[in-house]
Amino acid sequence: MEDKLPPPFLVALNLTRRCNLNCAHCYLDAGTRESDDTGELTTTEVKDLINDIAAISNEIMVVFTGGEPLLRADLAELVAHASGLGLMAVIGTNGMGLNDRRVIALKQAGAQGVGISLDSLDASVHDAFRGLPGSWERVMAAIDACRRNDLRFQLHFSVTDDNAHELDDMIAYAREVDAFALNVFFLVCTGRGEKMTNISAQTHDSVIRRLTEAARRETEIMVRAKCAPHFKRIAWELDPEWPITAAHGYEAGGCLAGTRYCRITPTGGVTACPYMEEEVGSVREQSFAEVWRNAPQFQALRRPALEGRCGACEYGKICGGCRARPLARDGQLMGEDFLCSYQPQGSPVIEPLGEDTNELRWSPQAEEWLARVPSFVRRFVRRRAEDHVRANSGTEVTAEVMADLAKTARSRFGGRGRRVVAPK
């Protein structure tokens, strides 16, 4: 059973609690002092952890975040180590320290992109949210540095009642500056976030619906909901045949906590997600693989016994609600997600799409094409190619299929991203 356990798609490494901002919503309750690195994993410890992650699979995205990861002097070294093992290394940053020099260094180290937090197009609103005057201007400078040096970036927008009205403008801005994606985060009240008003159920539902519709129509950038598995329900209501409604896969929009995602704290603790504060193990005491396989909380999340409305909901298996919210408020991992206003209709449960066991042939040319795809996205490309062939009643993935898919992807997203050269 353990050998068949899927590896994570994504592992977030909170490298430090240090931060140069004082955000009201910070789940880590990061300190504003830049010098306090008490207990942080050392460079060697982080490299050993990265080795453990890569030993499970090299098709894993590693997000270096914090606190503020740019305050780690060894960040480029850690990125290079992960990239050298075939992992996709990306950075989540507030942008305060992201200038040309740092962008070039991270790109040379093998960073595939950065996520930059931007919470309003109004400088005063962003600065108030982030707790430092002038922070908005430095985010603008960080975006410019990425554009000048051709480092892929995406924008992270934490939505609240105060800035929800900016969603459409934020999407337009992300498109205008050639961001690869706009990730819209729905906060969970933990850390310093326990002390702030987050978002009302009414605003939550309205924003997710607008966000889902935008994701459906956008052809130039990816628009994604984070920490909002309800996105799947609304996507299903819009179009059950829309690929994003699939009940499997990282791109489908549901919660992956403990199932295909986890995070590591600055001191080596492992949690299901940043908003679940209970550590299920420590990489200083066990291997990452051991914690990933055996943590009881992770096992419970992989076989959820949902309660309340979530347990009665026909979307329970493709949405399941946020597990961190009822855990944070009521101490109930499987409790209903109180931020969701949907009332179950008593309809049959929508079953997840299982893995198709109808194996397809891959032509030698298609295999060669797949081998040229970076390892960290190979599983998605493989799955998409096979789904495409099955949908057209085919039996073999050919080089022509791969070329068509590559052409479609370039057409939809304006040619962004690394171009894979077709085999001769």
XYZ file of C-alpha atoms in Angstrom:
424
model
C 0.000 0.000 0.000
C 2.772 2.444 0.913
C 4.547 1.860 -2.397
C 1.397 2.933 -4.283
C 0.977 6.159 -2.324
C 1.206 9.044 -4.799
C 4.025 11.507 -4.180
C 3.206 15.136 -3.417
C 2.741 17.524 -6.291
C 3.951 20.418 -4.193
C 6.061 20.910 -1.060
C 6.318 24.348 0.508
C 9.503 25.062 2.453
C 9.044 27.881 4.961
C 12.728 28.692 5.166
C 12.444 31.388 7.808
C 10.076 33.209 10.137
C 11.995 36.417 9.485
C 10.209 39.058 7.454
C 10.638 42.681 6.485
C 6.879 43.347 6.589
C 4.203 43.138 9.261
C 1.147 41.757 7.467
C -2.039 41.544 9.512
C -3.029 38.219 7.920
C 0.284 36.315 8.239
C -0.392 32.637 9.021
C 3.172 32.248 10.303
C 2.971 35.282 12.573
C 6.369 36.119 11.129
C 8.658 38.373 13.106
C 9.645 41.738 11.735
C 13.241 41.468 12.949
C 15.509 40.447 10.115
C 18.218 38.952 12.338
C 16.362 36.313 14.392
C 17.031 32.937 12.740
C 16.728 30.855 15.917
C 16.227 27.191 15.152
C 16.027 27.511 11.376
C 17.077 24.525 9.310
C 20.669 25.019 8.218
C 21.799 25.010 4.613
C 22.943 21.405 4.975
C 19.671 20.357 6.594
C 17.606 21.955 3.834
C 19.741 20.278 1.173
C 19.291 16.918 2.893
C 15.540 17.529 2.959
C 15.552 18.385 -0.742
C 17.434 15.136 -1.391
C 14.705 13.229 0.464
C 11.993 14.957 -1.567
C 13.729 14.189 -4.856
C 14.168 10.554 -3.814
C 10.371 10.212 -3.790
C 9.961 11.806 -7.209
C 11.661 14.450 -9.312
C 8.231 15.526 -10.574
C 7.629 17.710 -7.499
C 7.435 21.474 -7.248
C 9.342 22.934 -4.298
C 8.240 26.383 -3.184
C 10.825 28.325 -1.181
C 8.878 30.719 1.004
C 8.813 32.154 4.499
C 8.490 34.585 6.250
C 10.468 36.208 3.502
C 12.818 33.710 1.791
C 14.989 36.428 0.271
C 16.284 37.068 3.782
C 18.086 33.704 3.599
C 21.560 34.364 2.243
C 21.703 30.793 0.922
C 18.486 30.968 -1.125
C 20.155 30.804 -4.549
C 22.312 27.899 -3.351
C 19.218 25.988 -2.201
C 17.394 26.723 -5.449
C 20.377 25.455 -7.434
C 20.455 22.260 -5.366
C 16.763 21.559 -5.995
C 16.992 22.427 -9.668
C 20.035 20.201 -10.070
C 17.969 17.245 -8.854
C 15.281 17.880 -11.464
C 12.792 19.484 -9.097
C 10.844 22.581 -10.068
C 12.123 25.345 -7.797
C 9.986 28.454 -7.345
C 9.987 31.278 -4.813
C 7.095 32.893 -2.968
C 8.060 36.431 -1.964
C 6.634 39.748 -0.870
C 8.882 41.330 -3.519
C 10.623 43.719 -1.136
C 14.112 42.439 -1.923
C 13.601 41.388 -5.532
C 15.835 43.545 -7.696
C 17.787 42.885 -10.901
C 20.727 41.339 -9.058
C 18.574 38.901 -7.101
C 16.418 38.022 -10.101
C 19.485 37.220 -12.215
C 21.029 35.152 -9.419
C 17.831 33.138 -8.875
C 17.367 32.594 -12.591
C 20.961 31.405 -12.978
C 20.408 29.047 -10.038
C 17.534 27.414 -11.923
C 14.471 29.101 -10.454
C 11.505 28.507 -12.709
C 9.554 31.463 -11.416
C 8.485 33.628 -8.510
C 5.154 34.404 -6.934
C 4.873 38.039 -5.855
C 2.254 39.216 -3.370
C 0.144 42.160 -4.532
C -3.003 42.887 -2.565
C -4.279 46.045 -4.198
C -3.665 48.309 -7.159
C -4.063 51.179 -4.706
C -0.684 51.771 -3.083
C -2.160 52.967 0.213
C -4.396 49.885 0.548
C -1.551 47.483 -0.200
C 0.798 49.303 2.189
C -1.770 49.225 4.990
C -2.401 45.512 4.425
C 1.323 44.762 4.442
C 2.135 47.038 7.363
C 4.817 49.184 5.704
C 4.592 52.441 3.735
C 6.365 52.190 0.372
C 5.979 48.412 0.047
C 3.695 48.781 -3.010
C 6.357 50.723 -4.910
C 8.889 47.997 -4.204
C 6.475 45.342 -5.486
C 6.127 47.325 -8.712
C 9.923 47.432 -8.952
C 10.098 43.660 -8.381
C 7.644 43.026 -11.214
C 9.703 45.261 -13.499
C 12.893 43.387 -12.551
C 11.306 40.047 -13.460
C 10.088 41.411 -16.778
C 13.475 42.932 -17.654
C 15.287 39.696 -16.931
C 12.696 37.319 -18.382
C 11.943 35.447 -15.171
C 8.450 34.019 -15.146
C 6.296 35.464 -12.375
C 2.779 35.187 -11.067
C 0.834 37.486 -8.794
C -0.651 36.447 -5.450
C -3.766 38.375 -4.440
C -5.135 37.768 -0.911
C -8.796 38.674 -1.126
C -10.774 40.199 1.766
C -13.955 42.227 2.114
C -11.832 45.367 1.687
C -10.282 44.544 -1.690
C -12.707 42.043 -3.287
C -14.038 44.755 -5.594
C -10.607 44.882 -7.262
C -10.711 41.330 -8.633
C -11.525 42.247 -12.243
C -8.962 45.046 -12.257
C -6.355 42.703 -10.777
C -6.968 40.147 -13.522
C -6.610 42.878 -16.149
C -3.408 44.129 -14.525
C -1.902 40.635 -14.377
C -2.646 40.238 -18.059
C -1.193 43.666 -18.865
C 2.159 42.994 -17.160
C 2.454 39.490 -18.703
C 2.150 37.563 -15.461
C 1.951 33.841 -16.043
C -0.905 33.485 -13.542
C -2.990 35.262 -10.965
C -3.486 33.202 -7.814
C -6.341 34.439 -5.644
C -5.918 33.346 -2.027
C -8.798 32.971 0.403
C -7.334 33.399 3.871
C -7.786 31.054 6.806
C -7.774 32.767 10.206
C -4.617 31.425 11.810
C -1.393 33.085 12.978
C -1.790 36.869 12.981
C -4.815 36.268 10.725
C -6.791 35.293 13.835
C -6.853 38.956 14.778
C -8.322 40.337 11.544
C -11.638 40.176 9.753
C -11.146 37.945 6.782
C -14.049 37.712 4.339
C -17.792 37.288 4.706
C -19.594 34.246 3.312
C -21.442 36.510 0.870
C -18.273 38.105 -0.482
C -16.561 34.710 -0.507
C -19.259 33.184 -2.738
C -19.432 36.202 -5.011
C -15.675 36.336 -5.541
C -15.348 32.601 -6.208
C -18.121 32.761 -8.803
C -16.543 35.745 -10.546
C -13.156 34.058 -10.327
C -14.458 30.823 -11.819
C -16.076 32.653 -14.707
C -12.830 34.537 -15.342
C -10.821 31.312 -15.312
C -13.268 29.918 -17.876
C -12.909 32.794 -20.309
C -9.258 33.852 -19.906
C -6.940 32.793 -22.706
C -3.846 34.853 -21.908
C -3.209 34.072 -18.245
C -4.112 31.391 -15.752
C -6.555 32.526 -13.055
C -6.680 30.194 -10.055
C -8.382 29.995 -6.683
C -6.256 28.955 -3.721
C -7.613 27.628 -0.432
C -11.079 27.578 -2.003
C -12.054 24.043 -3.034
C -15.611 25.346 -3.550
C -14.221 26.559 -6.878
C -14.819 23.032 -8.187
C -18.503 23.098 -7.363
C -19.063 26.354 -9.211
C -16.936 25.146 -12.126
C -19.116 22.033 -12.307
C -22.260 24.150 -12.257
C -20.897 26.247 -15.134
C -19.822 23.288 -17.261
C -19.490 19.669 -16.069
C -17.377 18.913 -19.155
C -14.856 21.671 -18.438
C -11.539 19.864 -17.777
C -10.934 21.835 -14.593
C -13.939 20.091 -13.012
C -12.048 16.797 -13.107
C -11.928 15.287 -9.650
C -8.228 14.574 -9.838
C -5.097 16.478 -10.663
C -3.213 19.437 -9.289
C -4.802 21.812 -11.777
C -8.351 20.953 -10.746
C -8.486 23.500 -7.934
C -9.416 21.412 -4.905
C -7.606 21.155 -1.589
C -4.466 19.019 -1.646
C -3.530 19.301 2.032
C -1.945 16.077 3.191
C -2.878 14.291 -0.019
C -0.588 15.821 -2.663
C 0.788 18.787 -0.727
C 2.405 19.667 2.592
C 4.688 22.267 4.057
C 7.842 22.262 6.175
C 8.224 24.873 8.915
C 11.473 26.825 9.396
C 12.447 24.433 12.203
C 11.659 21.251 10.272
C 8.099 20.503 11.363
C 5.757 18.986 8.791
C 2.141 20.140 8.473
C -0.609 19.361 5.982
C -0.843 22.995 4.918
C 0.297 26.399 6.180
C -3.025 26.944 7.945
C -2.887 23.672 9.891
C -0.490 24.457 12.688
C -0.265 20.984 14.243
C 3.013 19.336 13.275
C 2.645 15.702 12.267
C 6.377 15.009 12.324
C 9.803 16.557 11.988
C 12.387 16.116 9.262
C 15.009 16.449 11.977
C 13.759 13.204 13.480
C 12.410 11.244 10.485
C 12.886 11.160 6.748
C 10.450 13.249 4.752
C 9.165 10.122 3.004
C 8.403 8.463 6.338
C 6.369 11.425 7.554
C 4.589 11.733 4.202
C 3.570 8.071 4.205
C 2.676 7.512 7.830
C 1.415 10.686 9.525
C -2.043 9.802 10.964
C -3.500 13.199 10.057
C -2.360 12.800 6.454
C -3.922 9.350 6.329
C -7.196 10.802 7.644
C -7.148 13.504 4.983
C -6.637 10.855 2.308
C -9.765 9.016 3.490
C -11.923 11.879 4.771
C -15.012 11.187 6.876
C -16.635 14.580 6.438
C -19.251 15.856 8.859
C -22.103 18.368 8.758
C -23.050 19.867 5.410
C -19.754 18.751 3.843
C -20.568 15.146 4.743
C -24.031 15.403 3.197
C -22.968 17.337 0.097
C -23.078 15.847 -3.393
C -19.821 17.703 -4.086
C -18.114 16.194 -1.041
C -15.680 14.100 -3.057
C -14.615 16.725 -5.583
C -14.639 19.695 -3.193
C -14.693 18.530 0.406
C -14.387 22.042 1.769
C -11.395 23.547 3.521
C -10.232 21.326 6.391
C -8.157 24.078 8.008
C -11.109 26.372 8.750
C -13.134 24.031 11.007
C -9.893 22.814 12.557
C -8.794 26.371 13.395
C -12.163 27.479 14.761
C -13.621 24.337 16.311
C -10.757 21.842 16.511
C -12.653 19.567 14.107
C -10.594 18.403 11.122
C -13.629 16.870 9.420
C -16.174 19.550 10.394
C -18.160 21.440 7.785
C -16.540 24.410 6.107
C -18.593 27.204 7.655
C -17.515 29.759 5.036
C -19.385 27.847 2.326
C -23.057 28.815 2.100
C -24.109 25.982 -0.227
C -26.929 23.760 1.001
C -26.698 20.120 -0.146
C -29.543 19.128 -2.454
C -29.706 15.434 -1.625
C -28.477 14.503 -5.100
C -26.207 11.498 -5.703
C -22.588 12.088 -4.765
C -20.468 13.102 -7.746
C -17.768 10.484 -7.962
C -14.137 11.425 -8.623
C -12.675 10.451 -11.937
C -10.449 7.457 -11.335
C -7.258 6.637 -13.111
C -7.960 5.180 -16.553
C -6.493 1.690 -16.640
C -6.768 1.459 -20.428
C -3.066 1.684 -21.211
C -2.027 3.439 -24.371
C 0.980 2.910 -26.561
C 3.518 5.675 -26.909
C 5.396 5.897 -30.178
C 9.200 6.204 -29.894
C 8.976 9.760 -31.239
C 6.338 10.709 -28.640
C 8.459 9.156 -25.879
C 11.406 11.220 -27.066
C 9.241 14.338 -27.053
C 8.060 13.599 -23.510
C 11.662 13.101 -22.366
C 12.409 16.679 -23.436
C 9.679 18.035 -21.168
C 10.999 19.227 -17.780
C 10.526 16.472 -15.198
C 8.434 18.595 -12.869
C 5.622 19.007 -15.437
C 6.044 15.695 -17.213
C 3.226 13.960 -15.342
C 0.742 16.653 -16.431
C 1.852 16.491 -20.045
C 1.675 12.692 -20.017
C -1.820 12.703 -18.550
C -3.066 15.401 -20.902
C -1.727 13.592 -23.943
C -3.338 10.302 -22.936
C -6.652 11.964 -22.113
C -6.597 13.654 -25.508
C -6.012 10.359 -27.297
C -8.740 8.548 -25.346
C -11.214 11.352 -25.991
C -10.638 10.824 -29.705
C -10.924 7.013 -29.442
C -7.255 6.560 -30.213
C -4.872 3.869 -29.012
C -1.453 5.523 -29.367
C 0.206 8.769 -28.355
C 2.174 10.011 -31.331
C 4.552 12.888 -31.981
C 1.717 14.589 -33.865
C -0.450 14.489 -30.741
C 2.339 16.048 -28.690
C 2.873 18.768 -31.306
C -0.844 19.588 -31.359
C -0.981 19.868 -27.574
C 2.092 22.107 -27.516
C 0.563 24.330 -30.177
C -2.702 24.585 -28.237
C -0.884 25.519 -25.028
C 1.143 28.232 -26.777
C -2.008 29.586 -28.398
C -3.972 29.721 -25.147
C -1.301 31.328 -23.002
C 0.359 33.596 -25.523
C 3.534 31.556 -25.878
C 4.503 31.965 -22.223
C 6.792 29.473 -20.571
C 9.599 27.255 -21.716
C 9.311 26.063 -25.314
C 10.006 22.354 -25.798
C 11.806 21.648 -29.049
C 10.340 18.842 -31.099
C 12.637 15.850 -31.637
C 14.211 15.583 -35.058
